[in-house]
Amino acid sequence: MKSITVLDAPSNLGLRALDPNVEPGCFLLPETLRSEGLLERLNADDGGRVPAPSYPHADWKPGDGVRHAEAIASYSARLASRLEAILAKDEFPLVLGGDCSILLAPMLAMRRRGRFGLVALDGPDFRHPDNSDHVGAAAGESLAMVTGRGDRRLTNIDGLAPYVRDQDTVLIGMREDDEFRQEVEKTLTSVLATEVHQEGAGYAVRQALWNVAECEGFWVHVDADVLDPTVMPAVDTPEEGGIDFPQLQEILAGLLASPHCVGMDVTIYDPLQDGDGSAGRNLTNAIVAALHAAGRGVVY
């Protein structure tokens, strides 16, 4: 298996501030997972970080488009270029976000290389102008944007929209009562969290791998809010009915074991909402265990 390179992408630009004067804490995800020994436990190379622009506390109102769109577009292009350099060395990038707008960068990098699929373990983040009165925070629109829906400043960087085709996109972990469920199920391949509970993690893996089989490869996106808030309360929008850590670990292990999996990102965990650090510790443990089970990052 390819060596792992960990790259930090500590951007909060896709989130709205809960308090006008307080920046969200997802930018602390990389240093928190690193403090749990992530690199050492994976025998991973340190790819450094792509510094994010400062978080602006500017006024925003419905009709203004996506918050911080121009800054996100610029950051996504820079991060995509860093990812391309890692991929060019035939290494496996593990990107530590940040919020879910981070997803734009790897999918832009994939699109520059050809036809690649996406397996997203997520809520979903599928708000866009055709299903919502207004758009706002990019983190809630990331899946819609990478499939070509929404603000063209973000969906069409380098004139490459869409970064991933609907038929090459798989969503795992959507709740039954999600407001976008009907549209998502008509548009993308999806596996509900309840289906993971009922059919098992292996079912989700099989559905995903079958769906991306015709692609040159695929990327894995992990949004921590795919987990149930009983085990992962440290996210901006916790929703009941998610999967648990053993299920996350098993799904990731199955996906990452495929030689066609080219990289992964992890987003939205907020250490500022994790009082005793247990959620971040468990997230790190699940990622490490999944990569080891898949034969990646193991010292031979």
mmCIF file with all atom_site columns, C-alpha atoms in Angstrom, residues 42-172:
data_model
loop_
_atom_site.group_PDB
_atom_site.id
_atom_site.type_symbol
_atom_site.label_atom_id
_atom_site.label_alt_id
_atom_site.label_comp_id
_atom_site.label_asym_id
_atom_site.label_entity_id
_atom_site.label_seq_id
_atom_site.pdbx_PDB_ins_code
_atom_site.Cartn_x
_atom_site.Cartn_y
_atom_site.Cartn_z
_atom_site.occupancy
_atom_site.B_iso_or_equiv
_atom_site.pdbx_formal_charge
_atom_site.auth_seq_id
_atom_site.auth_comp_id
_atom_site.auth_asym_id
_atom_site.auth_atom_id
_atom_site.pdbx_PDB_model_num
ATOM 1   C CA . LEU A 1 42  ? 0.195   5.461  11.219  1.00 0.00 ? 42  LEU A CA 1
ATOM 2   C CA . ASN A 1 43  ? 3.900   5.767  10.451  1.00 0.00 ? 43  ASN A CA 1
ATOM 3   C CA . ALA A 1 44  ? 2.766   8.675  8.269   1.00 0.00 ? 44  ALA A CA 1
ATOM 4   C CA . ASP A 1 45  ? 4.728   11.428 6.585   1.00 0.00 ? 45  ASP A CA 1
ATOM 5   C CA . ASP A 1 46  ? 4.050   14.990 7.697   1.00 0.00 ? 46  ASP A CA 1
ATOM 6   C CA . GLY A 1 47  ? 2.707   17.003 4.771   1.00 0.00 ? 47  GLY A CA 1
ATOM 7   C CA . GLY A 1 48  ? 2.528   20.198 6.815   1.00 0.00 ? 48  GLY A CA 1
ATOM 8   C CA . ARG A 1 49  ? -0.410  22.559 6.552   1.00 0.00 ? 49  ARG A CA 1
ATOM 9   C CA . VAL A 1 50  ? -2.120  24.877 4.144   1.00 0.00 ? 50  VAL A CA 1
ATOM 10  C CA . PRO A 1 51  ? -2.804  27.966 6.290   1.00 0.00 ? 51  PRO A CA 1
ATOM 11  C CA . ALA A 1 52  ? -6.349  29.262 6.014   1.00 0.00 ? 52  ALA A CA 1
ATOM 12  C CA . PRO A 1 53  ? -7.298  32.931 5.680   1.00 0.00 ? 53  PRO A CA 1
ATOM 13  C CA . SER A 1 54  ? -8.326  34.612 8.902   1.00 0.00 ? 54  SER A CA 1
ATOM 14  C CA . TYR A 1 55  ? -11.958 34.023 9.807   1.00 0.00 ? 55  TYR A CA 1
ATOM 15  C CA . PRO A 1 56  ? -13.969 37.151 8.954   1.00 0.00 ? 56  PRO A CA 1
ATOM 16  C CA . HIS A 1 57  ? -16.774 38.209 11.281  1.00 0.00 ? 57  HIS A CA 1
ATOM 17  C CA . ALA A 1 58  ? -18.562 40.118 8.538   1.00 0.00 ? 58  ALA A CA 1
ATOM 18  C CA . ASP A 1 59  ? -22.275 40.766 8.435   1.00 0.00 ? 59  ASP A CA 1
ATOM 19  C CA . TRP A 1 60  ? -24.237 38.403 6.211   1.00 0.00 ? 60  TRP A CA 1
ATOM 20  C CA . LYS A 1 61  ? -27.882 38.307 5.184   1.00 0.00 ? 61  LYS A CA 1
ATOM 21  C CA . PRO A 1 62  ? -29.988 36.014 2.990   1.00 0.00 ? 62  PRO A CA 1
ATOM 22  C CA . GLY A 1 63  ? -29.391 36.818 -0.641  1.00 0.00 ? 63  GLY A CA 1
ATOM 23  C CA . ASP A 1 64  ? -25.689 37.545 -0.205  1.00 0.00 ? 64  ASP A CA 1
ATOM 24  C CA . GLY A 1 65  ? -24.695 34.123 -1.551  1.00 0.00 ? 65  GLY A CA 1
ATOM 25  C CA . VAL A 1 66  ? -22.327 31.766 0.210   1.00 0.00 ? 66  VAL A CA 1
ATOM 26  C CA . ARG A 1 67  ? -20.485 33.219 3.186   1.00 0.00 ? 67  ARG A CA 1
ATOM 27  C CA . HIS A 1 68  ? -16.795 33.839 2.489   1.00 0.00 ? 68  HIS A CA 1
ATOM 28  C CA . ALA A 1 69  ? -17.172 32.410 -1.047  1.00 0.00 ? 69  ALA A CA 1
ATOM 29  C CA . GLU A 1 70  ? -14.183 34.138 -2.614  1.00 0.00 ? 70  GLU A CA 1
ATOM 30  C CA . ALA A 1 71  ? -11.883 33.209 0.266   1.00 0.00 ? 71  ALA A CA 1
ATOM 31  C CA . ILE A 1 72  ? -13.091 29.583 0.141   1.00 0.00 ? 72  ILE A CA 1
ATOM 32  C CA . ALA A 1 73  ? -12.534 29.405 -3.627  1.00 0.00 ? 73  ALA A CA 1
ATOM 33  C CA . SER A 1 74  ? -8.978  30.722 -3.306  1.00 0.00 ? 74  SER A CA 1
ATOM 34  C CA . TYR A 1 75  ? -8.200  28.411 -0.400  1.00 0.00 ? 75  TYR A CA 1
ATOM 35  C CA . SER A 1 76  ? -9.680  25.391 -2.199  1.00 0.00 ? 76  SER A CA 1
ATOM 36  C CA . ALA A 1 77  ? -7.508  26.002 -5.253  1.00 0.00 ? 77  ALA A CA 1
ATOM 37  C CA . ARG A 1 78  ? -4.351  26.230 -3.108  1.00 0.00 ? 78  ARG A CA 1
ATOM 38  C CA . LEU A 1 79  ? -5.235  23.125 -1.116  1.00 0.00 ? 79  LEU A CA 1
ATOM 39  C CA . ALA A 1 80  ? -6.045  21.207 -4.303  1.00 0.00 ? 80  ALA A CA 1
ATOM 40  C CA . SER A 1 81  ? -2.611  22.030 -5.698  1.00 0.00 ? 81  SER A CA 1
ATOM 41  C CA . ARG A 1 82  ? -0.931  20.728 -2.531  1.00 0.00 ? 82  ARG A CA 1
ATOM 42  C CA . LEU A 1 83  ? -2.948  17.539 -2.808  1.00 0.00 ? 83  LEU A CA 1
ATOM 43  C CA . GLU A 1 84  ? -1.955  17.103 -6.431  1.00 0.00 ? 84  GLU A CA 1
ATOM 44  C CA . ALA A 1 85  ? 1.706   17.286 -5.420  1.00 0.00 ? 85  ALA A CA 1
ATOM 45  C CA . ILE A 1 86  ? 1.164   14.518 -2.846  1.00 0.00 ? 86  ILE A CA 1
ATOM 46  C CA . LEU A 1 87  ? -0.738  12.367 -5.335  1.00 0.00 ? 87  LEU A CA 1
ATOM 47  C CA . ALA A 1 88  ? 1.972   12.903 -7.944  1.00 0.00 ? 88  ALA A CA 1
ATOM 48  C CA . LYS A 1 89  ? 4.419   11.222 -5.551  1.00 0.00 ? 89  LYS A CA 1
ATOM 49  C CA . ASP A 1 90  ? 2.079   8.209  -5.428  1.00 0.00 ? 90  ASP A CA 1
ATOM 50  C CA . GLU A 1 91  ? 1.252   8.795  -1.768  1.00 0.00 ? 91  GLU A CA 1
ATOM 51  C CA . PHE A 1 92  ? -2.058  8.534  0.089   1.00 0.00 ? 92  PHE A CA 1
ATOM 52  C CA . PRO A 1 93  ? -3.192  11.937 1.430   1.00 0.00 ? 93  PRO A CA 1
ATOM 53  C CA . LEU A 1 94  ? -5.062  12.131 4.734   1.00 0.00 ? 94  LEU A CA 1
ATOM 54  C CA . VAL A 1 95  ? -6.446  15.656 5.035   1.00 0.00 ? 95  VAL A CA 1
ATOM 55  C CA . LEU A 1 96  ? -7.357  16.981 8.462   1.00 0.00 ? 96  LEU A CA 1
ATOM 56  C CA . GLY A 1 97  ? -9.932  19.799 8.261   1.00 0.00 ? 97  GLY A CA 1
ATOM 57  C CA . GLY A 1 98  ? -11.557 22.137 9.070   1.00 0.00 ? 98  GLY A CA 1
ATOM 58  C CA . ASP A 1 99  ? -15.155 22.276 8.142   1.00 0.00 ? 99  ASP A CA 1
ATOM 59  C CA . CYS A 1 100 ? -16.852 20.465 5.267   1.00 0.00 ? 100 CYS A CA 1
ATOM 60  C CA . SER A 1 101 ? -16.031 23.135 2.700   1.00 0.00 ? 101 SER A CA 1
ATOM 61  C CA . ILE A 1 102 ? -12.615 21.393 2.729   1.00 0.00 ? 102 ILE A CA 1
ATOM 62  C CA . LEU A 1 103 ? -14.230 18.782 0.452   1.00 0.00 ? 103 LEU A CA 1
ATOM 63  C CA . LEU A 1 104 ? -14.071 21.190 -2.486  1.00 0.00 ? 104 LEU A CA 1
ATOM 64  C CA . ALA A 1 105 ? -10.280 20.907 -2.652  1.00 0.00 ? 105 ALA A CA 1
ATOM 65  C CA . PRO A 1 106 ? -9.834  17.129 -2.964  1.00 0.00 ? 106 PRO A CA 1
ATOM 66  C CA . MET A 1 107 ? -12.683 16.851 -5.432  1.00 0.00 ? 107 MET A CA 1
ATOM 67  C CA . LEU A 1 108 ? -11.206 19.678 -7.499  1.00 0.00 ? 108 LEU A CA 1
ATOM 68  C CA . ALA A 1 109 ? -7.864  17.855 -7.412  1.00 0.00 ? 109 ALA A CA 1
ATOM 69  C CA . MET A 1 110 ? -9.597  14.638 -8.484  1.00 0.00 ? 110 MET A CA 1
ATOM 70  C CA . ARG A 1 111 ? -11.411 16.397 -11.318 1.00 0.00 ? 111 ARG A CA 1
ATOM 71  C CA . ARG A 1 112 ? -8.128  17.820 -12.601 1.00 0.00 ? 112 ARG A CA 1
ATOM 72  C CA . ARG A 1 113 ? -6.854  14.230 -12.854 1.00 0.00 ? 113 ARG A CA 1
ATOM 73  C CA . GLY A 1 114 ? -9.872  12.638 -14.508 1.00 0.00 ? 114 GLY A CA 1
ATOM 74  C CA . ARG A 1 115 ? -13.051 10.812 -13.500 1.00 0.00 ? 115 ARG A CA 1
ATOM 75  C CA . PHE A 1 116 ? -13.045 9.968  -9.807  1.00 0.00 ? 116 PHE A CA 1
ATOM 76  C CA . GLY A 1 117 ? -15.794 8.982  -7.409  1.00 0.00 ? 117 GLY A CA 1
ATOM 77  C CA . LEU A 1 118 ? -16.705 10.192 -3.949  1.00 0.00 ? 118 LEU A CA 1
ATOM 78  C CA . VAL A 1 119 ? -17.876 8.204  -0.944  1.00 0.00 ? 119 VAL A CA 1
ATOM 79  C CA . ALA A 1 120 ? -19.124 10.647 1.693   1.00 0.00 ? 120 ALA A CA 1
ATOM 80  C CA . LEU A 1 121 ? -19.897 9.604  5.248   1.00 0.00 ? 121 LEU A CA 1
ATOM 81  C CA . ASP A 1 122 ? -22.060 12.549 6.098   1.00 0.00 ? 122 ASP A CA 1
ATOM 82  C CA . GLY A 1 123 ? -25.395 14.076 7.032   1.00 0.00 ? 123 GLY A CA 1
ATOM 83  C CA . PRO A 1 124 ? -25.786 15.122 4.061   1.00 0.00 ? 124 PRO A CA 1
ATOM 84  C CA . ASP A 1 125 ? -24.751 18.693 3.205   1.00 0.00 ? 125 ASP A CA 1
ATOM 85  C CA . PHE A 1 126 ? -27.021 19.075 0.204   1.00 0.00 ? 126 PHE A CA 1
ATOM 86  C CA . ARG A 1 127 ? -28.581 22.521 0.540   1.00 0.00 ? 127 ARG A CA 1
ATOM 87  C CA . HIS A 1 128 ? -28.515 24.529 -2.708  1.00 0.00 ? 128 HIS A CA 1
ATOM 88  C CA . PRO A 1 129 ? -30.498 27.350 -4.368  1.00 0.00 ? 129 PRO A CA 1
ATOM 89  C CA . ASP A 1 130 ? -33.045 24.988 -5.941  1.00 0.00 ? 130 ASP A CA 1
ATOM 90  C CA . ASN A 1 131 ? -34.127 23.427 -2.642  1.00 0.00 ? 131 ASN A CA 1
ATOM 91  C CA . SER A 1 132 ? -33.653 26.290 -0.179  1.00 0.00 ? 132 SER A CA 1
ATOM 92  C CA . ASP A 1 133 ? -34.855 29.866 0.140   1.00 0.00 ? 133 ASP A CA 1
ATOM 93  C CA . HIS A 1 134 ? -31.252 30.963 0.479   1.00 0.00 ? 134 HIS A CA 1
ATOM 94  C CA . VAL A 1 135 ? -27.771 29.539 0.803   1.00 0.00 ? 135 VAL A CA 1
ATOM 95  C CA . GLY A 1 136 ? -25.329 30.571 3.451   1.00 0.00 ? 136 GLY A CA 1
ATOM 96  C CA . ALA A 1 137 ? -22.613 28.485 5.101   1.00 0.00 ? 137 ALA A CA 1
ATOM 97  C CA . ALA A 1 138 ? -20.667 26.363 2.617   1.00 0.00 ? 138 ALA A CA 1
ATOM 98  C CA . ALA A 1 139 ? -20.281 23.517 5.107   1.00 0.00 ? 139 ALA A CA 1
ATOM 99  C CA . GLY A 1 140 ? -23.995 22.804 4.749   1.00 0.00 ? 140 GLY A CA 1
ATOM 100 C CA . GLU A 1 141 ? -23.716 22.788 0.959   1.00 0.00 ? 141 GLU A CA 1
ATOM 101 C CA . SER A 1 142 ? -20.478 20.927 0.310   1.00 0.00 ? 142 SER A CA 1
ATOM 102 C CA . LEU A 1 143 ? -21.965 17.780 -1.218  1.00 0.00 ? 143 LEU A CA 1
ATOM 103 C CA . ALA A 1 144 ? -24.248 19.874 -3.416  1.00 0.00 ? 144 ALA A CA 1
ATOM 104 C CA . MET A 1 145 ? -21.353 22.067 -4.547  1.00 0.00 ? 145 MET A CA 1
ATOM 105 C CA . VAL A 1 146 ? -18.950 19.277 -5.524  1.00 0.00 ? 146 VAL A CA 1
ATOM 106 C CA . THR A 1 147 ? -21.726 17.802 -7.675  1.00 0.00 ? 147 THR A CA 1
ATOM 107 C CA . GLY A 1 148 ? -22.175 21.159 -9.408  1.00 0.00 ? 148 GLY A CA 1
ATOM 108 C CA . ARG A 1 149 ? -25.029 22.802 -7.509  1.00 0.00 ? 149 ARG A CA 1
ATOM 109 C CA . GLY A 1 150 ? -24.822 26.308 -6.092  1.00 0.00 ? 150 GLY A CA 1
ATOM 110 C CA . ASP A 1 151 ? -22.584 29.353 -6.179  1.00 0.00 ? 151 ASP A CA 1
ATOM 111 C CA . ARG A 1 152 ? -20.516 29.202 -9.387  1.00 0.00 ? 152 ARG A CA 1
ATOM 112 C CA . ARG A 1 153 ? -17.572 30.819 -7.638  1.00 0.00 ? 153 ARG A CA 1
ATOM 113 C CA . LEU A 1 154 ? -17.277 27.544 -5.731  1.00 0.00 ? 154 LEU A CA 1
ATOM 114 C CA . THR A 1 155 ? -18.817 24.932 -8.010  1.00 0.00 ? 155 THR A CA 1
ATOM 115 C CA . ASN A 1 156 ? -16.884 25.882 -11.139 1.00 0.00 ? 156 ASN A CA 1
ATOM 116 C CA . ILE A 1 157 ? -13.299 26.599 -10.078 1.00 0.00 ? 157 ILE A CA 1
ATOM 117 C CA . ASP A 1 158 ? -11.045 26.333 -13.157 1.00 0.00 ? 158 ASP A CA 1
ATOM 118 C CA . GLY A 1 159 ? -14.218 25.805 -15.222 1.00 0.00 ? 159 GLY A CA 1
ATOM 119 C CA . LEU A 1 160 ? -14.323 22.164 -14.116 1.00 0.00 ? 160 LEU A CA 1
ATOM 120 C CA . ALA A 1 161 ? -17.893 21.796 -12.777 1.00 0.00 ? 161 ALA A CA 1
ATOM 121 C CA . PRO A 1 162 ? -18.998 19.330 -11.624 1.00 0.00 ? 162 PRO A CA 1
ATOM 122 C CA . TYR A 1 163 ? -16.016 17.973 -9.741  1.00 0.00 ? 163 TYR A CA 1
ATOM 123 C CA . VAL A 1 164 ? -17.778 14.626 -9.327  1.00 0.00 ? 164 VAL A CA 1
ATOM 124 C CA . ARG A 1 165 ? -20.764 13.274 -11.232 1.00 0.00 ? 165 ARG A CA 1
ATOM 125 C CA . ASP A 1 166 ? -23.999 12.352 -9.467  1.00 0.00 ? 166 ASP A CA 1
ATOM 126 C CA . GLN A 1 167 ? -23.699 8.745  -10.581 1.00 0.00 ? 167 GLN A CA 1
ATOM 127 C CA . ASP A 1 168 ? -20.175 8.545  -9.118  1.00 0.00 ? 168 ASP A CA 1
ATOM 128 C CA . THR A 1 169 ? -21.232 9.837  -5.681  1.00 0.00 ? 169 THR A CA 1
ATOM 129 C CA . VAL A 1 170 ? -22.239 7.709  -2.684  1.00 0.00 ? 170 VAL A CA 1
ATOM 130 C CA . LEU A 1 171 ? -23.618 9.078  0.582   1.00 0.00 ? 171 LEU A CA 1
ATOM 131 C CA . ILE A 1 172 ? -23.501 6.917  3.717   1.00 0.00 ? 172 ILE A CA 1
#
